[in-house]
Amino acid sequence: MSGNKARQDAIEAVRHYEAPAAVFTSTEAPGEIFGENVFTKAVMQKRLPKPVFKSVMATIEHSEPLDPTVADVVAVVMKDWAMEKGATHYAHVFYPLTHLTAEKHDSFFEPGSDGNAIAEFAGKTLTQGEPDASSFPNGGLRATFEARGYTGWDVTSPAYILENPNGNTLCIPTVFVSMTGEALDNKTPLLRSQQAMAKQAARVLHLFGHEHPDAVVSFAGAEQEYFLIDRSFFLSRPDLLNSGRTLFGAKPPKGQEFDDHYFGAIPERVLAFMMDCERDLFKLGIPAKTRHNEVAPGQFELAPMFERSNVAADHQQLLMTTLKRVAQKHGMECLFHEKPFAGINGSGKHVNFSLGNSTQGNLLLPGDTPHENAQFLVFCAAVIRSVHKYGSLLRASVASATNDHRLGANEAPPAIISIFLGDQLADVFEQISKGGATTSKTKGSLEIGVDTLPVLPTDPGDRNRTSPFAFTGNRFEFRAPGSLQSIAGPMTTINTILAEALDFIATELETNVADGVEFNAAVQTVLEKIINDHGAVVFNDDGYADEWQTEAAERGLPNLKTTLDALPELITEDSMELFSRYGVFNHREMHSRYEIALEQYILSVHVEAALTLEMATTIIAPAAVRYQTELALNVSSLTAIGQDADTTTLDEVSASLKALRAGIATLRSELAQEEADTEEKRAEHAQKSLLPAMVALRAAADTLEGLVADDLWPLPTYQEMLFIL
Ligand code: ADP
Ligand code: MG
């Protein structure tokens, strides 16, 4: 028989798929299960001695340092709670630099002296773990002789129970650091950056007359886009299985042109999956809020409600794990790659963020009194300054081999980092730049002088989906992050560059006020300076337009098109100085991040190249050869009996097969090239030689897909993967 068995089996499997039974019992209200598996504040309040509870809360809610003596008490209470929930093990959960989640599991039970197992979980076990760090990337931070890494309890992110049919696990969110205290994870720098930003924000709030402001934190709400495909198809595509994207596949006759998927009805099977996911997420205390279809067929989005950025980052990781697990339960595979299907809309993870605290609320809310406006405009100006000054770092924070396929592909923002403010706000800043805002566009002319500011609407007004960094009424939305990545990196960058801008503003204001300048005048001066120095980053038009590329260059905005253009930004003198000044990364840590990102890039492209070669050689070429043989036999037997034979198709197949073989030869020789002596050169080879060789090979294969008889074609097609759910 032909070589299409895997594909036919996959189609058969989909045909006979049976949905799992409903998960919601009719009596269960979502509100009842929310946070059921979380060691929540309410649980702590009920179970912890009052002073301990107060102390822990001071750390969680007001960023006070953790009192080490409370750990023992919390540990015992946490263990009892977890065991009541059926937990037999606990795990320190951490986020190494691979965008994955790592867990180190241990049993609660330790053999007692009499041979009986006793449940032990001391404060020390809660606060510190010691996973073997040698299997995680460290970018030279840790020589192998000091392979140790430590995990440390992050009190600010709630512990939770992960359910499994074979027993439950208490999961404790932790940071992951080397023996010397250097960060080996995504969380440590996020917490450090949060602290740095809070310190500078407090200075600004003091200047605005708030005597005892609560610690300012950044909030993040990430919109997760993903694809769902039937798992049978996934399993018969080695490319999806091993690299997360299709390395082959002709464009389907019907793509997303009809726009019939976006906000269309959600397929029943997908809805069942979504409900199942939401239930699990609710139990984990993750507020999954919206769900809808996305632009491409088979593409969906899930946006949890915003939370403190460090908790949001943890929850975001947990959300991805949950989506993947539940999808499998429903016979589907959840794809997080930024571009699983060429020519089809990719997936991003828009990061919505704001700053705020319990005393002043959201600092990015325009508000409706001039005084609040001034404060809002100052924070908004801080964003403008930071994005202009450090756009390259924002770009670097979303750089990866996978996101390279999406950014700038006319569905995602270009690699140029600009800010969309909306007409109204842009107008206010325009006026400020000319000496002071006296009018507000919709409200008409307000004679309020240079030192006070107009009333601003909270309505975001128009939307601009082409901007990488857009103000949306009470928050900014950073749209460049990829669907696969952790939001910790982008949020760390945002916090840090905001710390710098707020530091600058606070210093200017403090100096001016000390010199006797009236406060409002000082505010106007600093706003004017910022908009004049950094206004070039504001762009309210179409970010997809070709003219923007030219205009942005004229404005001096960097356009770092690929990962390899962006990554060196991490190790410029300026960047390293910035991150070390605010205590987020020391120089060694910056270098390690750079090296790890580079290494990940190289690995990722190499895996894809090897897979491309293997699939072309062992799956695609054989199918084409079979068809070629069939055609040739047909031609020769017809010719033998003096009949007209169709040689055109045979010629076409032969020509494409020749191109495929040439592509295979090129890619093989590129892959066999002697390893370059530096990582930079290896990365460049991956980008400049491997990727183009893969593209050329794919073109020949995709042409063959349009020629070879369907019953001989071995790989599930785009049409099947995208439309059969
Ligand atoms: P849209 O698709 O229109 O951009 P969604 O409703 O899909 O918006 O997602 C918006 C995201 O922004 C949600 O995660 C939401 O919780 C988050 N968000 C809303 N307000 C804020 C805020 N003040 N700070 C941070 N994130 C916010
Ligand atoms: Mg959205």
PDB file of N, CA and C in Angstrom, residues 628-694:
ATOM      1  N   GLN A 628       5.768   9.564  -9.172  1.00  0.00           N
ATOM      2  CA  GLN A 628       6.527   9.675 -10.418  1.00  0.00           C
ATOM      3  C   GLN A 628       6.576   8.314 -11.125  1.00  0.00           C
ATOM      4  N   THR A 629       6.814   7.276 -10.342  1.00  0.00           N
ATOM      5  CA  THR A 629       6.866   5.931 -10.901  1.00  0.00           C
ATOM      6  C   THR A 629       5.527   5.553 -11.523  1.00  0.00           C
ATOM      7  N   GLU A 630       4.481   5.841 -10.809  1.00  0.00           N
ATOM      8  CA  GLU A 630       3.131   5.536 -11.297  1.00  0.00           C
ATOM      9  C   GLU A 630       2.879   6.247 -12.634  1.00  0.00           C
ATOM     10  N   LEU A 631       3.254   7.518 -12.662  1.00  0.00           N
ATOM     11  CA  LEU A 631       3.054   8.291 -13.889  1.00  0.00           C
ATOM     12  C   LEU A 631       3.914   7.736 -15.026  1.00  0.00           C
ATOM     13  N   ALA A 632       5.158   7.403 -14.690  1.00  0.00           N
ATOM     14  CA  ALA A 632       6.073   6.911 -15.716  1.00  0.00           C
ATOM     15  C   ALA A 632       5.580   5.591 -16.296  1.00  0.00           C
ATOM     16  N   LEU A 633       5.093   4.723 -15.413  1.00  0.00           N
ATOM     17  CA  LEU A 633       4.552   3.441 -15.872  1.00  0.00           C
ATOM     18  C   LEU A 633       3.370   3.672 -16.799  1.00  0.00           C
ATOM     19  N   ASN A 634       2.545   4.628 -16.386  1.00  0.00           N
ATOM     20  CA  ASN A 634       1.374   4.965 -17.174  1.00  0.00           C
ATOM     21  C   ASN A 634       1.796   5.462 -18.560  1.00  0.00           C
ATOM     22  N   VAL A 635       2.751   6.392 -18.570  1.00  0.00           N
ATOM     23  CA  VAL A 635       3.214   6.942 -19.843  1.00  0.00           C
ATOM     24  C   VAL A 635       3.804   5.841 -20.720  1.00  0.00           C
ATOM     25  N   SER A 636       4.652   4.996 -20.134  1.00  0.00           N
ATOM     26  CA  SER A 636       5.315   3.984 -20.967  1.00  0.00           C
ATOM     27  C   SER A 636       4.334   2.934 -21.476  1.00  0.00           C
ATOM     28  N   SER A 637       3.349   2.553 -20.628  1.00  0.00           N
ATOM     29  CA  SER A 637       2.418   1.533 -21.125  1.00  0.00           C
ATOM     30  C   SER A 637       1.486   2.109 -22.185  1.00  0.00           C
ATOM     31  N   LEU A 638       1.095   3.383 -22.028  1.00  0.00           N
ATOM     32  CA  LEU A 638       0.246   3.991 -23.055  1.00  0.00           C
ATOM     33  C   LEU A 638       1.012   4.139 -24.365  1.00  0.00           C
ATOM     34  N   THR A 639       2.254   4.599 -24.242  1.00  0.00           N
ATOM     35  CA  THR A 639       3.067   4.784 -25.437  1.00  0.00           C
ATOM     36  C   THR A 639       3.268   3.450 -26.161  1.00  0.00           C
ATOM     37  N   ALA A 640       3.439   2.387 -25.365  1.00  0.00           N
ATOM     38  CA  ALA A 640       3.664   1.059 -25.930  1.00  0.00           C
ATOM     39  C   ALA A 640       2.508   0.603 -26.812  1.00  0.00           C
ATOM     40  N   ILE A 641       1.297   1.006 -26.456  1.00  0.00           N
ATOM     41  CA  ILE A 641       0.143   0.593 -27.277  1.00  0.00           C
ATOM     42  C   ILE A 641      -0.300   1.713 -28.225  1.00  0.00           C
ATOM     43  N   GLY A 642       0.615   2.694 -28.373  1.00  0.00           N
ATOM     44  CA  GLY A 642       0.378   3.736 -29.361  1.00  0.00           C
ATOM     45  C   GLY A 642      -0.662   4.768 -28.973  1.00  0.00           C
ATOM     46  N   GLN A 643      -0.923   4.875 -27.666  1.00  0.00           N
ATOM     47  CA  GLN A 643      -1.894   5.873 -27.188  1.00  0.00           C
ATOM     48  C   GLN A 643      -1.180   7.166 -26.798  1.00  0.00           C
ATOM     49  N   ASP A 644      -1.910   8.265 -26.821  1.00  0.00           N
ATOM     50  CA  ASP A 644      -1.368   9.540 -26.338  1.00  0.00           C
ATOM     51  C   ASP A 644      -1.153   9.460 -24.836  1.00  0.00           C
ATOM     52  N   ALA A 645      -0.001   9.882 -24.385  1.00  0.00           N
ATOM     53  CA  ALA A 645       0.247   9.863 -22.941  1.00  0.00           C
ATOM     54  C   ALA A 645       0.466  11.285 -22.437  1.00  0.00           C
ATOM     55  N   ASP A 646       0.004  11.549 -21.187  1.00  0.00           N
ATOM     56  CA  ASP A 646       0.191  12.881 -20.590  1.00  0.00           C
ATOM     57  C   ASP A 646       1.581  12.928 -19.964  1.00  0.00           C
ATOM     58  N   THR A 647       2.474  13.589 -20.655  1.00  0.00           N
ATOM     59  CA  THR A 647       3.825  13.677 -20.112  1.00  0.00           C
ATOM     60  C   THR A 647       4.020  14.956 -19.307  1.00  0.00           C
ATOM     61  N   THR A 648       3.048  15.879 -19.389  1.00  0.00           N
ATOM     62  CA  THR A 648       3.210  17.167 -18.702  1.00  0.00           C
ATOM     63  C   THR A 648       3.321  16.981 -17.194  1.00  0.00           C
ATOM     64  N   THR A 649       2.369  16.238 -16.614  1.00  0.00           N
ATOM     65  CA  THR A 649       2.388  16.042 -15.169  1.00  0.00           C
ATOM     66  C   THR A 649       3.667  15.340 -14.750  1.00  0.00           C
ATOM     67  N   LEU A 650       4.022  14.335 -15.532  1.00  0.00           N
ATOM     68  CA  LEU A 650       5.259  13.613 -15.222  1.00  0.00           C
ATOM     69  C   LEU A 650       6.448  14.573 -15.235  1.00  0.00           C
ATOM     70  N   ASP A 651       6.485  15.437 -16.234  1.00  0.00           N
ATOM     71  CA  ASP A 651       7.581  16.409 -16.316  1.00  0.00           C
ATOM     72  C   ASP A 651       7.584  17.340 -15.102  1.00  0.00           C
ATOM     73  N   GLU A 652       6.378  17.789 -14.739  1.00  0.00           N
ATOM     74  CA  GLU A 652       6.279  18.702 -13.589  1.00  0.00           C
ATOM     75  C   GLU A 652       6.753  18.028 -12.307  1.00  0.00           C
ATOM     76  N   VAL A 653       6.276  16.806 -12.112  1.00  0.00           N
ATOM     77  CA  VAL A 653       6.676  16.073 -10.907  1.00  0.00           C
ATOM     78  C   VAL A 653       8.187  15.860 -10.910  1.00  0.00           C
ATOM     79  N   SER A 654       8.712  15.471 -12.057  1.00  0.00           N
ATOM     80  CA  SER A 654      10.151  15.222 -12.138  1.00  0.00           C
ATOM     81  C   SER A 654      10.948  16.489 -11.850  1.00  0.00           C
ATOM     82  N   ALA A 655      10.465  17.614 -12.394  1.00  0.00           N
ATOM     83  CA  ALA A 655      11.182  18.874 -12.171  1.00  0.00           C
ATOM     84  C   ALA A 655      11.156  19.258 -10.688  1.00  0.00           C
ATOM     85  N   SER A 656       9.984  19.121 -10.056  1.00  0.00           N
ATOM     86  CA  SER A 656       9.885  19.479  -8.632  1.00  0.00           C
ATOM     87  C   SER A 656      10.708  18.532  -7.769  1.00  0.00           C
ATOM     88  N   LEU A 657      10.711  17.292  -8.170  1.00  0.00           N
ATOM     89  CA  LEU A 657      11.489  16.312  -7.420  1.00  0.00           C
ATOM     90  C   LEU A 657      12.982  16.633  -7.524  1.00  0.00           C
ATOM     91  N   LYS A 658      13.365  17.109  -8.679  1.00  0.00           N
ATOM     92  CA  LYS A 658      14.757  17.504  -8.884  1.00  0.00           C
ATOM     93  C   LYS A 658      15.088  18.699  -7.970  1.00  0.00           C
ATOM     94  N   ALA A 659      14.145  19.635  -7.939  1.00  0.00           N
ATOM     95  CA  ALA A 659      14.345  20.810  -7.073  1.00  0.00           C
ATOM     96  C   ALA A 659      14.415  20.379  -5.605  1.00  0.00           C
ATOM     97  N   LEU A 660      13.557  19.422  -5.259  1.00  0.00           N
ATOM     98  CA  LEU A 660      13.552  18.926  -3.879  1.00  0.00           C
ATOM     99  C   LEU A 660      14.907  18.298  -3.542  1.00  0.00           C
ATOM    100  N   ARG A 661      15.411  17.508  -4.463  1.00  0.00           N
ATOM    101  CA  ARG A 661      16.705  16.850  -4.218  1.00  0.00           C
ATOM    102  C   ARG A 661      17.831  17.862  -4.112  1.00  0.00           C
ATOM    103  N   ALA A 662      17.749  18.881  -4.968  1.00  0.00           N
ATOM    104  CA  ALA A 662      18.774  19.932  -4.891  1.00  0.00           C
ATOM    105  C   ALA A 662      18.694  20.617  -3.526  1.00  0.00           C
ATOM    106  N   GLY A 663      17.444  20.865  -3.086  1.00  0.00           N
ATOM    107  CA  GLY A 663      17.234  21.503  -1.778  1.00  0.00           C
ATOM    108  C   GLY A 663      17.779  20.640  -0.652  1.00  0.00           C
ATOM    109  N   ILE A 664      17.526  19.351  -0.770  1.00  0.00           N
ATOM    110  CA  ILE A 664      18.024  18.414   0.247  1.00  0.00           C
ATOM    111  C   ILE A 664      19.545  18.466   0.293  1.00  0.00           C
ATOM    112  N   ALA A 665      20.157  18.465  -0.888  1.00  0.00           N
ATOM    113  CA  ALA A 665      21.622  18.469  -0.946  1.00  0.00           C
ATOM    114  C   ALA A 665      22.190  19.745  -0.303  1.00  0.00           C
ATOM    115  N   THR A 666      21.582  20.867  -0.641  1.00  0.00           N
ATOM    116  CA  THR A 666      22.077  22.134  -0.077  1.00  0.00           C
ATOM    117  C   THR A 666      21.944  22.149   1.440  1.00  0.00           C
ATOM    118  N   LEU A 667      20.750  21.803   1.911  1.00  0.00           N
ATOM    119  CA  LEU A 667      20.531  21.846   3.357  1.00  0.00           C
ATOM    120  C   LEU A 667      21.466  20.874   4.072  1.00  0.00           C
ATOM    121  N   ARG A 668      21.644  19.701   3.465  1.00  0.00           N
ATOM    122  CA  ARG A 668      22.528  18.726   4.084  1.00  0.00           C
ATOM    123  C   ARG A 668      23.943  19.280   4.196  1.00  0.00           C
ATOM    124  N   SER A 669      24.403  19.915   3.148  1.00  0.00           N
ATOM    125  CA  SER A 669      25.779  20.411   3.220  1.00  0.00           C
ATOM    126  C   SER A 669      25.885  21.605   4.176  1.00  0.00           C
ATOM    127  N   GLU A 670      24.845  22.412   4.244  1.00  0.00           N
ATOM    128  CA  GLU A 670      24.869  23.525   5.210  1.00  0.00           C
ATOM    129  C   GLU A 670      24.912  22.996   6.644  1.00  0.00           C
ATOM    130  N   LEU A 671      24.119  21.939   6.871  1.00  0.00           N
ATOM    131  CA  LEU A 671      24.089  21.375   8.224  1.00  0.00           C
ATOM    132  C   LEU A 671      25.402  20.702   8.592  1.00  0.00           C
ATOM    133  N   ALA A 672      26.086  20.202   7.559  1.00  0.00           N
ATOM    134  CA  ALA A 672      27.329  19.479   7.828  1.00  0.00           C
ATOM    135  C   ALA A 672      28.522  20.413   7.956  1.00  0.00           C
ATOM    136  N   GLN A 673      28.289  21.703   7.708  1.00  0.00           N
ATOM    137  CA  GLN A 673      29.396  22.673   7.791  1.00  0.00           C
ATOM    138  C   GLN A 673      30.089  22.588   9.132  1.00  0.00           C
ATOM    139  N   GLU A 674      31.359  22.797   9.077  1.00  0.00           N
ATOM    140  CA  GLU A 674      32.105  22.757  10.320  1.00  0.00           C
ATOM    141  C   GLU A 674      31.599  23.839  11.258  1.00  0.00           C
ATOM    142  N   GLU A 675      31.511  23.481  12.518  1.00  0.00           N
ATOM    143  CA  GLU A 675      30.977  24.430  13.490  1.00  0.00           C
ATOM    144  C   GLU A 675      31.851  25.670  13.575  1.00  0.00           C
ATOM    145  N   ALA A 676      31.203  26.813  13.517  1.00  0.00           N
ATOM    146  CA  ALA A 676      31.939  28.070  13.634  1.00  0.00           C
ATOM    147  C   ALA A 676      32.518  28.181  15.036  1.00  0.00           C
ATOM    148  N   ASP A 677      33.520  29.034  15.208  1.00  0.00           N
ATOM    149  CA  ASP A 677      34.174  29.089  16.516  1.00  0.00           C
ATOM    150  C   ASP A 677      33.449  29.961  17.539  1.00  0.00           C
ATOM    151  N   THR A 678      32.563  30.834  17.100  1.00  0.00           N
ATOM    152  CA  THR A 678      31.834  31.611  18.113  1.00  0.00           C
ATOM    153  C   THR A 678      30.335  31.361  17.961  1.00  0.00           C
ATOM    154  N   GLU A 679      29.623  31.620  19.057  1.00  0.00           N
ATOM    155  CA  GLU A 679      28.170  31.460  19.029  1.00  0.00           C
ATOM    156  C   GLU A 679      27.560  32.442  18.030  1.00  0.00           C
ATOM    157  N   GLU A 680      28.113  33.646  17.973  1.00  0.00           N
ATOM    158  CA  GLU A 680      27.595  34.654  17.048  1.00  0.00           C
ATOM    159  C   GLU A 680      27.657  34.143  15.610  1.00  0.00           C
ATOM    160  N   LYS A 681      28.780  33.520  15.280  1.00  0.00           N
ATOM    161  CA  LYS A 681      28.923  33.026  13.897  1.00  0.00           C
ATOM    162  C   LYS A 681      27.985  31.849  13.637  1.00  0.00           C
ATOM    163  N   ARG A 682      27.794  31.023  14.646  1.00  0.00           N
ATOM    164  CA  ARG A 682      26.866  29.892  14.467  1.00  0.00           C
ATOM    165  C   ARG A 682      25.447  30.422  14.260  1.00  0.00           C
ATOM    166  N   ALA A 683      25.102  31.437  15.045  1.00  0.00           N
ATOM    167  CA  ALA A 683      23.762  32.011  14.932  1.00  0.00           C
ATOM    168  C   ALA A 683      23.586  32.648  13.553  1.00  0.00           C
ATOM    169  N   GLU A 684      24.628  33.315  13.098  1.00  0.00           N
ATOM    170  CA  GLU A 684      24.546  33.962  11.797  1.00  0.00           C
ATOM    171  C   GLU A 684      24.404  32.919  10.686  1.00  0.00           C
ATOM    172  N   HIS A 685      25.116  31.830  10.845  1.00  0.00           N
ATOM    173  CA  HIS A 685      24.999  30.759   9.858  1.00  0.00           C
ATOM    174  C   HIS A 685      23.582  30.195   9.850  1.00  0.00           C
ATOM    175  N   ALA A 686      23.015  30.045  11.037  1.00  0.00           N
ATOM    176  CA  ALA A 686      21.636  29.549  11.137  1.00  0.00           C
ATOM    177  C   ALA A 686      20.691  30.493  10.389  1.00  0.00           C
ATOM    178  N   GLN A 687      20.885  31.789  10.623  1.00  0.00           N
ATOM    179  CA  GLN A 687      19.971  32.757  10.013  1.00  0.00           C
ATOM    180  C   GLN A 687      20.205  32.906   8.506  1.00  0.00           C
ATOM    181  N   LYS A 688      21.469  33.034   8.137  1.00  0.00           N
ATOM    182  CA  LYS A 688      21.762  33.381   6.740  1.00  0.00           C
ATOM    183  C   LYS A 688      21.831  32.171   5.818  1.00  0.00           C
ATOM    184  N   SER A 689      22.117  30.994   6.363  1.00  0.00           N
ATOM    185  CA  SER A 689      22.252  29.834   5.478  1.00  0.00           C
ATOM    186  C   SER A 689      21.188  28.763   5.709  1.00  0.00           C
ATOM    187  N   LEU A 690      20.972  28.407   6.987  1.00  0.00           N
ATOM    188  CA  LEU A 690      20.017  27.322   7.235  1.00  0.00           C
ATOM    189  C   LEU A 690      18.584  27.739   6.903  1.00  0.00           C
ATOM    190  N   LEU A 691      18.168  28.882   7.415  1.00  0.00           N
ATOM    191  CA  LEU A 691      16.775  29.293   7.191  1.00  0.00           C
ATOM    192  C   LEU A 691      16.441  29.417   5.699  1.00  0.00           C
ATOM    193  N   PRO A 692      17.272  30.103   4.900  1.00  0.00           N
ATOM    194  CA  PRO A 692      16.956  30.175   3.458  1.00  0.00           C
ATOM    195  C   PRO A 692      16.968  28.797   2.781  1.00  0.00           C
ATOM    196  N   ALA A 693      17.871  27.921   3.204  1.00  0.00           N
ATOM    197  CA  ALA A 693      17.903  26.583   2.598  1.00  0.00           C
ATOM    198  C   ALA A 693      16.626  25.821   2.922  1.00  0.00           C
ATOM    199  N   MET A 694      16.110  26.044   4.135  1.00  0.00           N
ATOM    200  CA  MET A 694      14.848  25.401   4.513  1.00  0.00           C
ATOM    201  C   MET A 694      13.688  25.942   3.672  1.00  0.00           C
TER     202      MET A 694
END
